[in-house]
Coordinates of N, CA, C and O and ligand atoms in Angstrom, one line a residue:
M106 N -170.6 -150.5 80.8 CA -170.6 -149.3 80.1 C -171.2 -149.9 78.4 O -170.3 -151.1 77.9
K107 N -172.1 -149.0 77.9 CA -173.0 -149.5 76.7 C -171.6 -149.3 75.6 O -171.9 -150.2 74.8
L108 N -171.1 -148.6 75.5 CA -170.1 -148.5 74.5 C -169.5 -149.7 74.0 O -169.5 -150.3 72.6
L109 N -168.8 -150.4 75.3 CA -167.9 -151.6 75.1 C -168.8 -152.8 74.9 O -168.7 -153.8 74.3
E110 N -170.2 -153.1 75.8 CA -171.2 -154.0 75.4 C -171.7 -154.1 73.9 O -171.6 -155.3 73.0
D111 N -171.7 -152.9 73.4 CA -172.0 -152.9 71.8 C -171.1 -153.5 71.2 O -171.5 -154.1 70.0
R112 N -169.9 -152.9 71.7 CA -168.9 -153.4 70.6 C -168.5 -154.6 70.5 O -168.2 -155.3 69.5
I113 N -168.9 -155.3 71.9 CA -169.1 -156.7 71.8 C -169.5 -157.7 71.2 O -169.5 -158.5 70.5
R114 N -170.9 -157.0 71.2 CA -171.6 -157.8 70.5 C -171.7 -157.5 68.9 O -172.1 -158.4 68.2
R115 N -171.2 -156.4 68.4 CA -170.8 -156.3 67.0 C -169.8 -157.1 66.3 O -170.1 -157.8 65.6
D116 N -168.7 -157.1 67.2 CA -167.2 -157.6 66.7 C -166.7 -158.8 67.5 O -165.8 -159.2 67.0
G117 N -167.4 -158.9 68.6 CA -167.0 -160.2 69.2 C -167.1 -161.4 68.8 O -167.9 -161.5 68.1
K118 N -166.2 -162.4 69.0 CA -166.4 -163.8 68.1 C -166.4 -164.4 69.2 O -165.3 -164.8 69.9
I119 N -167.2 -165.7 69.6 CA -167.3 -166.9 70.4 C -166.6 -167.9 70.1 O -167.1 -168.4 68.8
R120 N -165.7 -168.2 71.1 CA -164.8 -169.6 70.2 C -164.8 -170.8 71.7 O -165.3 -170.3 72.7
E121 N -164.7 -171.6 71.3 CA -164.5 -173.0 72.3 C -165.6 -173.3 73.2 O -165.8 -173.2 74.3
N122 N -166.9 -173.3 72.4 CA -168.1 -173.9 73.2 C -168.7 -172.7 74.2 O -168.7 -173.0 75.0
G123 N -167.9 -171.6 73.3 CA -168.9 -170.3 74.7 C -168.0 -169.8 75.5 O -168.2 -169.2 76.7
T124 N -166.7 -170.7 75.8 CA -165.7 -170.4 76.7 C -164.8 -169.2 76.8 O -164.4 -168.4 77.3
I125 N -164.7 -168.9 75.3 CA -163.5 -167.9 74.8 C -164.1 -166.6 73.9 O -165.1 -167.3 73.1
L126 N -163.8 -165.6 74.3 CA -164.6 -164.5 73.5 C -163.1 -163.9 72.7 O -162.3 -163.4 73.3
K127 N -163.4 -163.8 71.4 CA -162.2 -163.3 70.6 C -162.4 -161.7 70.8 O -163.7 -161.3 69.8
V128 N -161.9 -160.6 70.8 CA -161.9 -159.2 70.8 C -160.5 -158.5 70.2 O -160.3 -157.6 70.1
D129 N -160.1 -159.5 69.0 CA -159.0 -158.9 68.7 C -158.8 -158.1 67.5 O -158.2 -157.6 67.2
S130 N -160.3 -157.7 67.4 CA -160.2 -156.8 66.2 C -160.5 -155.1 66.9 O -160.4 -154.4 66.3
F131 N -160.6 -155.3 68.2 CA -160.6 -153.7 68.5 C -159.9 -153.9 70.1 O -159.6 -153.1 70.3
L132 N -159.8 -155.0 70.7 CA -159.1 -154.7 72.0 C -157.5 -155.4 72.2 O -156.8 -154.5 72.9
N133 N -157.1 -156.5 71.8 CA -156.1 -157.2 72.0 C -155.0 -157.9 70.9 O -154.1 -158.3 71.1
H134 N -155.3 -157.0 69.8 CA -154.5 -157.2 68.4 C -154.6 -155.9 68.0 O -153.9 -155.2 68.1
Q135 N -155.8 -156.0 67.1 CA -155.9 -154.3 66.6 C -156.6 -153.9 67.9 O -157.5 -154.4 68.5
M136 N -156.2 -152.4 68.0 CA -157.0 -151.8 69.0 C -157.2 -150.5 68.7 O -156.7 -149.5 67.9
D137 N -158.6 -150.4 69.4 CA -159.4 -149.0 69.1 C -159.0 -148.2 70.2 O -159.8 -148.3 71.4
V138 N -158.1 -147.3 69.9 CA -157.8 -146.3 70.7 C -159.0 -145.2 70.9 O -159.0 -144.9 72.6
A139 N -159.8 -144.9 70.4 CA -160.7 -143.9 70.8 C -161.8 -144.7 72.1 O -162.1 -144.4 72.9
L140 N -161.9 -145.9 71.7 CA -162.4 -146.9 72.9 C -161.9 -147.1 74.0 O -162.3 -146.7 75.0
F141 N -160.8 -147.4 73.5 CA -159.5 -147.2 75.3 C -159.9 -145.9 75.7 O -159.5 -145.9 76.9
N142 N -159.3 -145.0 75.1 CA -159.6 -143.7 75.4 C -161.0 -143.4 76.5 O -161.2 -143.4 77.3
Q143 N -162.3 -143.7 76.0 CA -163.4 -144.0 76.7 C -163.3 -144.9 78.0 O -163.7 -144.7 79.0
M144 N -162.5 -146.2 77.9 CA -162.4 -146.8 79.1 C -161.5 -146.4 80.0 O -161.7 -146.5 81.5
G145 N -160.5 -145.7 79.7 CA -159.4 -145.1 80.4 C -160.4 -144.0 81.7 O -160.1 -144.0 82.7
K146 N -161.0 -143.1 80.6 CA -162.0 -142.3 81.5 C -162.9 -142.9 82.7 O -162.7 -142.2 83.6
E147 N -163.2 -143.9 82.2 CA -164.4 -144.9 82.9 C -164.0 -145.1 84.1 O -164.4 -145.0 85.2
F148 N -162.5 -145.7 83.9 CA -161.8 -146.3 84.9 C -161.2 -145.2 86.3 O -161.3 -145.2 87.1
F149 N -161.4 -144.1 85.6 CA -160.8 -142.8 86.2 C -162.2 -142.5 87.1 O -161.9 -141.8 88.2
R150 N -163.2 -142.2 86.4 CA -164.5 -142.1 87.1 C -164.5 -142.8 88.2 O -165.0 -142.4 89.1
L151 N -164.4 -144.2 88.6 CA -164.4 -145.4 89.0 C -163.6 -145.2 90.5 O -164.0 -145.4 91.7
F152 N -162.2 -145.0 90.1 CA -161.2 -145.2 91.0 C -160.3 -143.8 91.2 O -159.7 -143.9 92.2
G153 N -160.8 -142.9 90.7 CA -160.1 -141.7 90.4 C -160.0 -140.5 92.1 O -159.1 -140.3 92.4
G154 N -160.9 -141.3 92.7 CA -161.2 -140.6 94.3 C -160.5 -141.5 95.4 O -160.1 -141.4 96.7
E155 N -159.4 -142.4 95.1 CA -158.9 -143.5 96.0 C -157.5 -143.4 96.0 O -156.8 -144.1 96.4
G156 N -156.9 -142.0 95.4 CA -155.5 -142.1 95.9 C -154.4 -143.0 95.5 O -153.6 -143.2 95.8
V157 N -155.1 -143.6 94.5 CA -154.1 -144.3 93.1 C -153.1 -143.7 93.3 O -152.5 -142.7 93.0
T158 N -151.7 -144.8 93.5 CA -149.9 -144.1 93.0 C -149.6 -144.6 91.9 O -148.6 -144.4 91.5
K159 N -149.8 -146.0 91.6 CA -149.6 -146.7 90.2 C -150.6 -147.5 89.8 O -151.4 -147.8 90.7
L160 N -150.2 -147.7 88.6 CA -151.2 -148.8 88.2 C -150.4 -150.1 87.6 O -149.0 -149.8 87.2
L161 N -150.7 -151.2 87.7 CA -150.4 -152.5 87.2 C -151.2 -153.6 86.7 O -152.1 -153.3 87.2
T162 N -150.4 -153.8 85.6 CA -151.0 -154.9 84.7 C -150.1 -155.6 84.6 O -149.1 -155.6 85.0
V163 N -150.4 -156.5 83.2 CA -149.7 -157.5 83.1 C -149.3 -157.8 81.7 O -150.6 -157.6 80.8
E164 N -148.2 -158.3 80.9 CA -148.2 -158.3 79.7 C -148.8 -159.2 79.1 O -149.0 -160.3 79.7
A165 N -148.8 -159.0 77.7 CA -149.4 -158.3 76.7 C -150.7 -157.4 76.8 O -150.4 -156.0 76.7
S166 N -151.4 -157.9 77.2 CA -152.8 -156.9 76.7 C -153.2 -156.1 77.3 O -153.8 -155.3 77.0
G167 N -152.6 -156.3 78.7 CA -153.2 -155.1 79.7 C -152.6 -153.7 79.4 O -153.0 -152.7 79.7
I168 N -151.3 -154.0 78.6 CA -150.6 -152.8 78.9 C -151.1 -151.4 78.3 O -151.2 -150.4 78.8
A169 N -151.8 -151.6 76.7 CA -152.3 -150.9 76.3 C -153.4 -149.8 76.8 O -153.3 -148.8 77.1
V170 N -154.5 -150.4 77.3 CA -155.5 -150.0 78.2 C -155.2 -149.5 79.7 O -155.4 -148.3 79.9
A171 N -154.3 -149.7 80.2 CA -153.3 -149.4 81.3 C -152.8 -148.0 80.8 O -152.8 -146.9 81.5
C172 N -152.0 -148.0 79.9 CA -151.1 -146.9 79.8 C -152.1 -145.8 79.6 O -152.4 -144.6 79.7
I173 N -153.4 -145.8 78.5 CA -154.3 -144.8 78.4 C -155.0 -144.3 79.8 O -155.2 -143.2 79.7
A174 N -155.0 -145.0 80.4 CA -156.0 -145.0 81.9 C -155.1 -144.1 82.5 O -155.4 -143.6 83.2
G175 N -153.6 -144.7 82.4 CA -152.7 -143.9 83.4 C -152.3 -142.2 82.9 O -152.2 -141.5 84.0
Q176 N -153.0 -142.3 81.7 CA -152.9 -140.5 81.7 C -154.3 -139.9 82.1 O -153.7 -138.6 82.5
Y177 N -155.2 -140.7 82.7 CA -156.1 -139.9 83.6 C -155.7 -139.9 84.6 O -155.9 -138.6 85.4
F178 N -154.8 -141.0 85.6 CA -154.5 -141.0 86.8 C -153.6 -140.2 87.3 O -152.9 -139.6 88.1
D179 N -152.5 -140.0 85.8 CA -151.5 -139.4 86.1 C -150.0 -140.1 87.1 O -149.5 -139.3 87.8
V180 N -150.2 -141.1 87.3 CA -149.4 -142.0 88.0 C -148.6 -142.7 86.7 O -148.5 -143.3 85.9
P181 N -147.3 -143.3 87.4 CA -146.7 -144.6 86.6 C -147.6 -145.5 86.4 O -148.5 -146.4 87.3
V182 N -147.1 -146.3 85.1 CA -147.9 -147.3 84.9 C -146.9 -148.6 84.7 O -146.2 -148.6 84.1
I183 N -146.9 -149.6 85.3 CA -146.1 -150.9 85.6 C -147.1 -152.3 85.2 O -148.1 -152.4 85.1
F184 N -146.2 -152.6 84.0 CA -146.4 -154.1 83.4 C -145.8 -155.0 84.4 O -144.4 -154.9 84.2
A185 N -146.0 -156.2 84.9 CA -145.5 -157.3 85.1 C -145.2 -158.0 84.0 O -145.8 -158.3 83.4
K186 N -144.0 -158.9 84.0 CA -143.5 -159.0 83.1 C -143.7 -160.9 83.2 O -143.8 -161.2 84.4
K187 N -144.1 -161.5 82.3 CA -144.2 -163.0 82.2 C -142.7 -163.8 82.2 O -142.0 -163.3 81.3
S188 N -142.5 -164.9 82.5 CA -141.3 -165.3 82.4 C -141.7 -167.0 82.6 O -142.3 -167.3 83.8
K189 N -140.8 -167.9 81.7 CA -141.1 -169.4 82.1 C -140.4 -169.8 83.2 O -140.0 -171.1 83.9
T190 N -139.0 -169.0 83.5 CA -138.0 -169.3 84.4 C -138.1 -169.2 85.7 O -138.9 -168.7 86.1
K191 N -137.7 -170.4 86.3 CA -138.0 -170.6 87.8 C -136.9 -169.9 88.7 O -137.4 -169.3 89.3
N192 N -135.8 -169.8 87.8 CA -134.8 -169.0 88.9 C -134.4 -167.5 88.1 O -134.1 -167.2 87.2
I193 N -135.2 -166.6 89.4 CA -135.3 -165.3 88.9 C -134.4 -164.8 90.2 O -134.6 -165.2 90.9
D194 N -133.5 -163.6 89.7 CA -132.8 -163.1 91.1 C -133.4 -162.7 91.7 O -134.7 -162.2 91.8
G195 N -132.8 -162.3 92.9 CA -133.2 -161.3 93.9 C -134.0 -159.9 93.9 O -134.7 -159.5 94.8
G196 N -133.9 -159.4 92.9 CA -134.3 -158.2 92.6 C -135.6 -157.9 92.2 O -136.1 -156.9 92.0
V197 N -136.5 -159.0 92.3 CA -137.8 -159.0 91.9 C -138.8 -159.5 92.5 O -138.3 -160.4 93.5
Y198 N -139.9 -159.0 92.6 CA -141.4 -160.1 93.2 C -141.4 -160.6 92.2 O -142.0 -160.5 91.2
T199 N -142.2 -161.7 92.4 CA -142.7 -162.6 91.4 C -143.3 -163.3 92.2 O -143.7 -163.9 93.2
A200 N -144.6 -164.1 90.9 CA -146.0 -164.8 91.8 C -146.0 -165.6 90.4 O -145.9 -165.6 89.4
P201 N -146.5 -167.2 90.6 CA -146.8 -168.1 89.4 C -148.4 -168.0 89.1 O -149.4 -167.3 90.0
V202 N -148.5 -168.0 87.8 CA -149.7 -167.4 87.4 C -150.2 -169.1 86.7 O -149.7 -169.1 85.7
E203 N -151.9 -169.3 86.7 CA -151.9 -170.6 85.8 C -152.5 -169.9 84.8 O -153.5 -168.8 84.9
S204 N -152.1 -169.9 83.2 CA -152.7 -169.4 82.1 C -153.9 -169.9 81.7 O -154.2 -171.1 81.7
F205 N -154.9 -169.5 81.7 CA -156.9 -169.6 81.4 C -156.3 -169.5 79.5 O -156.8 -171.0 79.6
T206 N -155.8 -169.0 78.9 CA -155.9 -169.0 77.4 C -154.7 -170.0 77.0 O -154.9 -170.6 75.9
H207 N -154.0 -170.2 77.6 CA -152.7 -170.7 76.9 C -152.0 -172.2 77.8 O -151.6 -173.1 77.0
G208 N -153.2 -172.4 78.8 CA -152.7 -173.5 79.7 C -151.3 -173.2 80.0 O -150.6 -172.3 79.8
G209 N -151.1 -174.2 81.0 CA -149.7 -174.0 81.9 C -149.5 -172.8 82.9 O -150.6 -172.4 83.2
V210 N -148.5 -172.7 83.5 CA -148.1 -171.9 84.7 C -147.0 -170.9 84.5 O -146.2 -171.9 83.8
Y211 N -147.2 -170.0 84.6 CA -145.8 -168.7 84.2 C -145.9 -167.9 85.3 O -146.5 -167.9 86.2
N212 N -144.4 -167.2 85.4 CA -144.5 -166.6 86.5 C -144.7 -165.0 85.9 O -144.3 -164.7 84.8
V213 N -145.1 -164.2 87.0 CA -145.2 -162.7 86.5 C -144.1 -162.4 87.6 O -143.7 -162.5 88.8
M214 N -143.2 -161.1 87.1 CA -142.5 -160.5 88.0 C -142.3 -158.9 87.7 O -142.6 -158.5 86.5
V215 N -141.7 -158.2 88.8 CA -142.1 -156.8 88.7 C -140.7 -156.5 89.7 O -140.7 -157.1 90.9
A216 N -139.9 -155.7 89.2 CA -138.6 -155.1 89.6 C -138.9 -154.5 91.1 O -139.8 -153.5 91.3
K217 N -138.0 -155.2 92.4 CA -138.3 -154.3 93.1 C -138.5 -152.6 93.7 O -139.5 -151.9 94.3
E218 N -137.6 -152.1 92.7 CA -137.7 -150.5 92.6 C -139.2 -149.8 92.5 O -139.0 -148.6 92.5
F219 N -139.8 -150.7 92.0 CA -141.1 -150.1 91.0 C -141.8 -150.4 92.0 O -143.3 -149.6 91.4
L220 N -142.1 -150.6 92.9 CA -143.5 -150.8 94.1 C -142.6 -150.3 95.4 O -141.5 -151.3 95.9
Q221 N -143.4 -149.7 96.1 CA -142.9 -149.5 97.6 C -144.2 -149.9 98.1 O -145.2 -149.6 98.2
P222 N -143.7 -150.0 99.7 CA -144.6 -149.8 100.9 C -145.6 -148.6 100.9 O -144.7 -147.4 100.4
G223 N -146.5 -148.4 100.6 CA -147.6 -147.4 101.0 C -148.1 -147.0 99.4 O -149.3 -146.4 99.5
D224 N -147.6 -147.9 98.5 CA -148.3 -147.7 97.3 C -149.6 -148.1 97.3 O -149.9 -148.8 97.9
R225 N -150.5 -147.0 96.6 CA -152.2 -147.6 96.5 C -152.2 -148.0 95.1 O -151.9 -146.8 94.1
V226 N -152.4 -149.6 94.6 CA -152.1 -149.6 93.4 C -153.7 -150.1 92.6 O -154.2 -150.9 93.7
L227 N -153.9 -149.7 91.5 CA -154.9 -150.0 91.0 C -154.4 -150.8 89.6 O -153.6 -151.0 89.0
L228 N -155.0 -152.5 89.9 CA -155.0 -153.2 88.7 C -156.0 -153.0 87.6 O -156.6 -152.7 87.9
I229 N -155.3 -153.3 86.7 CA -155.8 -153.2 85.1 C -155.7 -154.6 84.6 O -154.7 -155.0 84.1
D230 N -156.4 -155.0 83.5 CA -156.8 -156.1 82.6 C -157.4 -156.3 81.6 O -158.7 -155.6 82.1
D231 N -157.1 -156.7 80.9 CA -158.4 -156.7 79.6 C -159.4 -157.6 80.1 O -160.8 -157.3 79.8
F232 N -159.1 -158.9 80.8 CA -160.2 -159.9 80.8 C -160.1 -160.4 82.1 O -158.7 -160.3 82.7
L233 N -161.3 -161.0 82.7 CA -161.1 -161.4 84.0 C -162.3 -162.6 83.9 O -163.2 -162.6 83.5
A234 N -161.3 -164.0 84.0 CA -162.1 -165.2 83.5 C -161.7 -165.7 85.1 O -162.8 -165.7 86.1
N235 N -160.8 -166.5 85.6 CA -160.8 -167.6 86.2 C -160.2 -166.4 88.0 O -160.0 -167.0 89.1
G236 N -159.5 -165.4 87.3 CA -158.8 -164.3 88.2 C -157.6 -164.6 88.4 O -156.9 -163.9 89.6
A237 N -156.6 -165.5 87.8 CA -155.6 -166.0 88.4 C -154.5 -164.9 88.2 O -153.6 -164.6 89.0
A238 N -154.6 -164.5 87.1 CA -153.7 -163.4 86.6 C -153.9 -162.0 87.8 O -152.6 -161.9 88.4
L239 N -155.0 -161.8 88.0 CA -155.2 -160.8 88.9 C -154.7 -160.9 90.6 O -153.8 -160.4 91.4
E240 N -154.8 -162.5 90.7 CA -154.3 -163.0 92.1 C -152.9 -162.9 91.9 O -152.0 -162.4 93.1
G241 N -152.2 -163.2 91.0 CA -151.1 -163.2 91.0 C -150.5 -161.8 91.3 O -149.2 -161.1 91.9
L242 N -151.0 -161.0 90.4 CA -150.7 -159.1 90.6 C -151.1 -158.7 92.7 O -150.3 -158.2 92.7
I243 N -151.8 -159.5 92.9 CA -152.2 -159.2 94.1 C -151.1 -159.6 95.1 O -150.5 -158.7 95.8
S244 N -150.8 -160.7 95.0 CA -149.7 -161.3 95.6 C -148.3 -160.7 95.6 O -147.5 -160.0 96.0
I245 N -148.1 -159.9 94.1 CA -146.8 -159.0 93.8 C -146.9 -157.7 95.0 O -146.1 -157.3 95.6
V246 N -148.5 -157.1 95.1 CA -148.7 -155.8 95.5 C -148.1 -156.2 97.2 O -147.4 -155.6 97.6
A247 N -148.8 -157.4 97.6 CA -148.4 -157.8 98.8 C -147.1 -157.8 99.3 O -146.6 -157.2 100.4
Q248 N -146.5 -158.5 98.6 CA -144.9 -158.7 98.8 C -144.3 -157.2 98.7 O -143.4 -157.2 99.7
A249 N -144.5 -156.2 98.1 CA -143.8 -155.2 98.1 C -144.7 -154.1 99.3 O -143.9 -153.2 99.5
G250 N -145.4 -154.9 99.9 CA -145.8 -153.9 101.0 C -147.3 -152.7 100.7 O -147.4 -152.0 101.4
G251 N -147.1 -152.9 99.3 CA -148.4 -151.7 99.0 C -150.1 -152.3 99.3 O -149.9 -153.3 99.8
E252 N -150.7 -151.3 98.9 CA -152.0 -151.8 99.1 C -152.8 -151.7 97.8 O -152.6 -151.0 96.9
V253 N -153.7 -152.9 96.9 CA -154.4 -153.0 96.0 C -155.7 -152.0 96.4 O -156.6 -152.5 97.2
V254 N -155.7 -151.1 96.0 CA -157.4 -150.4 96.0 C -158.3 -150.7 95.2 O -159.6 -150.5 95.6
G255 N -158.1 -151.8 94.4 CA -159.1 -152.6 93.6 C -158.6 -153.0 92.0 O -157.2 -153.0 91.9
A256 N -159.5 -153.6 91.5 CA -158.8 -153.8 90.0 C -160.0 -153.3 88.8 O -161.6 -153.5 89.2
G257 N -159.9 -153.0 87.5 CA -160.7 -152.4 86.3 C -160.1 -153.4 85.6 O -159.0 -153.4 85.3
V258 N -161.4 -154.3 85.2 CA -161.1 -155.0 84.1 C -162.1 -154.4 82.9 O -163.1 -153.9 83.0
C259 N -161.5 -154.8 81.6 CA -162.4 -154.2 80.4 C -163.6 -155.1 80.3 O -164.6 -154.9 80.5
I260 N -163.2 -156.7 80.5 CA -164.2 -157.6 80.3 C -164.2 -158.8 81.4 O -163.4 -158.9 81.3
E261 N -165.4 -158.8 81.9 CA -165.4 -160.1 83.2 C -166.2 -161.2 82.6 O -167.5 -160.8 82.3
K262 N -166.1 -162.3 82.4 CA -166.4 -163.7 82.2 C -167.2 -164.0 83.7 O -166.7 -164.8 84.4
A263 N -168.5 -163.2 84.0 CA -168.6 -163.4 85.4 C -169.6 -165.2 85.3 O -169.5 -165.6 86.6
F264 N -169.4 -165.7 84.3 CA -169.9 -167.2 84.2 C -168.7 -168.0 84.6 O -168.6 -169.3 85.0
Q265 N -167.2 -167.5 84.9 CA -165.9 -167.8 85.5 C -166.0 -167.7 86.7 O -166.3 -166.3 87.5
P266 N -165.2 -168.5 87.8 CA -165.5 -167.7 89.0 C -164.4 -166.4 90.1 O -164.4 -166.1 90.9
G267 N -163.7 -166.0 88.8 CA -162.6 -165.3 89.3 C -163.1 -164.1 90.3 O -162.9 -163.9 91.0
G268 N -164.3 -163.4 89.5 CA -164.8 -162.1 90.1 C -165.2 -162.2 90.9 O -165.0 -161.7 92.1
E269 N -166.3 -163.3 91.5 CA -166.8 -163.8 92.7 C -165.7 -163.9 93.7 O -166.1 -163.3 94.9
R270 N -164.8 -164.6 93.3 CA -164.0 -165.2 94.3 C -163.0 -164.0 94.9 O -162.9 -163.6 96.1
L271 N -162.9 -163.1 94.1 CA -162.0 -161.9 94.7 C -162.9 -160.7 95.3 O -162.3 -160.2 96.1
R272 N -164.2 -160.5 94.9 CA -165.2 -159.8 95.5 C -165.2 -160.4 97.1 O -165.2 -159.6 98.0
E273 N -165.5 -161.6 96.8 CA -165.6 -162.4 98.4 C -164.6 -162.4 99.3 O -164.3 -161.8 100.6
K274 N -163.2 -162.0 98.7 CA -161.8 -161.6 99.4 C -162.2 -160.2 100.3 O -160.8 -160.0 100.7
G275 N -162.8 -159.4 99.4 CA -163.0 -158.0 99.7 C -162.6 -157.2 98.8 O -162.2 -156.0 99.0
F276 N -162.0 -157.8 97.9 CA -161.4 -156.8 96.7 C -162.5 -155.9 95.9 O -163.7 -156.3 95.4
R277 N -162.3 -154.7 95.6 CA -163.4 -153.6 94.5 C -162.8 -154.3 92.9 O -161.8 -153.7 92.8
I278 N -163.9 -155.2 92.6 CA -163.4 -155.4 90.9 C -164.6 -154.3 90.4 O -165.7 -154.8 90.4
E279 N -164.3 -153.7 89.3 CA -165.2 -153.2 88.4 C -164.9 -153.6 87.3 O -163.8 -153.3 86.6
A280 N -165.8 -154.2 86.4 CA -165.4 -154.9 85.1 C -166.7 -153.8 84.2 O -167.6 -153.3 84.7
L281 N -166.1 -153.6 83.1 CA -166.9 -152.3 82.0 C -167.6 -153.2 81.3 O -168.7 -152.6 80.8
A282 N -167.9 -154.4 81.1 CA -168.6 -155.2 80.8 C -168.7 -156.7 81.2 O -167.7 -156.9 81.2
R283 N -169.7 -156.8 81.8 CA -169.9 -158.1 82.2 C -170.7 -159.0 81.6 O -172.0 -159.0 81.4
I284 N -170.0 -160.5 81.1 CA -171.0 -161.0 80.8 C -171.3 -162.4 81.2 O -170.8 -162.8 82.2
S285 N -172.8 -162.7 81.4 CA -173.5 -163.5 82.0 C -173.2 -164.9 81.2 O -173.6 -165.7 82.2
S286 N -173.7 -164.9 79.8 CA -173.7 -166.1 79.6 C -173.1 -165.7 78.1 O -173.3 -164.5 77.4
M287 N -172.6 -166.6 77.2 CA -172.4 -166.6 75.9 C -172.5 -168.1 75.1 O -172.0 -169.0 75.8
S288 N -173.1 -167.8 73.8 CA -172.9 -169.1 73.0 C -173.1 -168.6 71.9 O -173.1 -167.3 71.4
E289 N -172.9 -169.7 70.2 CA -172.7 -169.4 69.2 C -173.8 -168.4 69.0 O -174.2 -167.5 68.0
T290 N -175.0 -168.6 69.9 CA -176.4 -167.6 69.3 C -176.5 -166.5 69.9 O -177.2 -165.5 69.3
G291 N -175.6 -166.1 70.6 CA -175.2 -164.9 71.5 C -174.7 -164.5 73.1 O -174.3 -165.4 73.4
I292 N -174.8 -163.3 72.9 CA -174.0 -162.8 74.4 C -175.0 -162.2 75.1 O -175.8 -161.3 74.9
E293 N -175.2 -162.5 76.7 CA -175.8 -161.9 77.4 C -175.1 -161.4 78.6 O -173.9 -161.7 79.2
F294 N -175.3 -159.8 78.9 CA -174.3 -159.4 79.6 C -175.3 -159.2 81.1 O -176.5 -159.2 80.9
C295 N -174.8 -159.0 82.2 CA -175.3 -158.9 83.7 C -176.1 -157.8 83.9 O -175.8 -156.7 83.3
Ligands
5GP330 P1 -157.7 -165.2 84.2 O1 -156.2 -165.5 84.6 O2 -158.6 -164.2 85.1 O3 -158.4 -166.6 84.2 O4 -157.6 -164.9 82.6 C1 -157.1 -163.5 82.4 C2 -156.1 -163.4 81.5 O5 -156.6 -164.4 80.4 C3 -156.7 -162.1 80.6 O6 -155.3 -161.6 80.9 C4 -156.6 -162.6 79.4 O7 -155.5 -161.9 78.6 C5 -157.0 -163.9 79.3 N1 -158.4 -164.7 79.0 C6 -159.1 -165.3 79.4 N2 -160.2 -165.4 79.0 C7 -160.4 -164.7 77.9 C8 -161.3 -164.6 76.7 O8 -162.6 -164.9 76.3 N3 -160.5 -163.9 75.7 C9 -159.3 -163.6 75.9 N4 -159.3 -162.8 74.4 N5 -158.5 -163.5 76.6 C10 -159.0 -164.2 77.6

């Protein structure tokens, strides 16, 4: 999506020797709602024919983009909550996720009442890097007996293995901007 690529080129900041892209001026701290609206429309163009019944994301950065996309899909939007607690009561589906940006492992959880067998779930997130966040969400949908129709992410760092691994497993992964490489001197898109 050219609009997003142009914005990343203009306002993205590269950190940690070219491994982390900071987009907090328009995506995950200050938010450009007009851009989110175009991204939501694009996710609907890509997945609107898939009979999606729920959108599922993970707090916090995925929530805004999923909500705006949800207005196009006209289905409930669920966000998985993050918890460091190991003891979680029986009313939730839960999966461990290794955090790329913060290190360590946290659990994601969704109350059982919000996902049912037969649900056709589209996963939404801001970034795809190693794929741990999406794999946690995939596990939750599987526990509920639902089906993952695919994942829509705003930015895929294609030089990390998550996207390829998930596509090899047969999941449809659509990224609105796919970065093949980045360094202090610039960003290349696939
Ligand atoms: P993964 O689980 O695919 O390794 O990483 C996905 C999560 O890590 C995303 O939800 C996002 O919050 C965070 N993340 C991964 N890479 C980046 C990055 O380069 N920049 C930012 N801002 N967040 C990232």
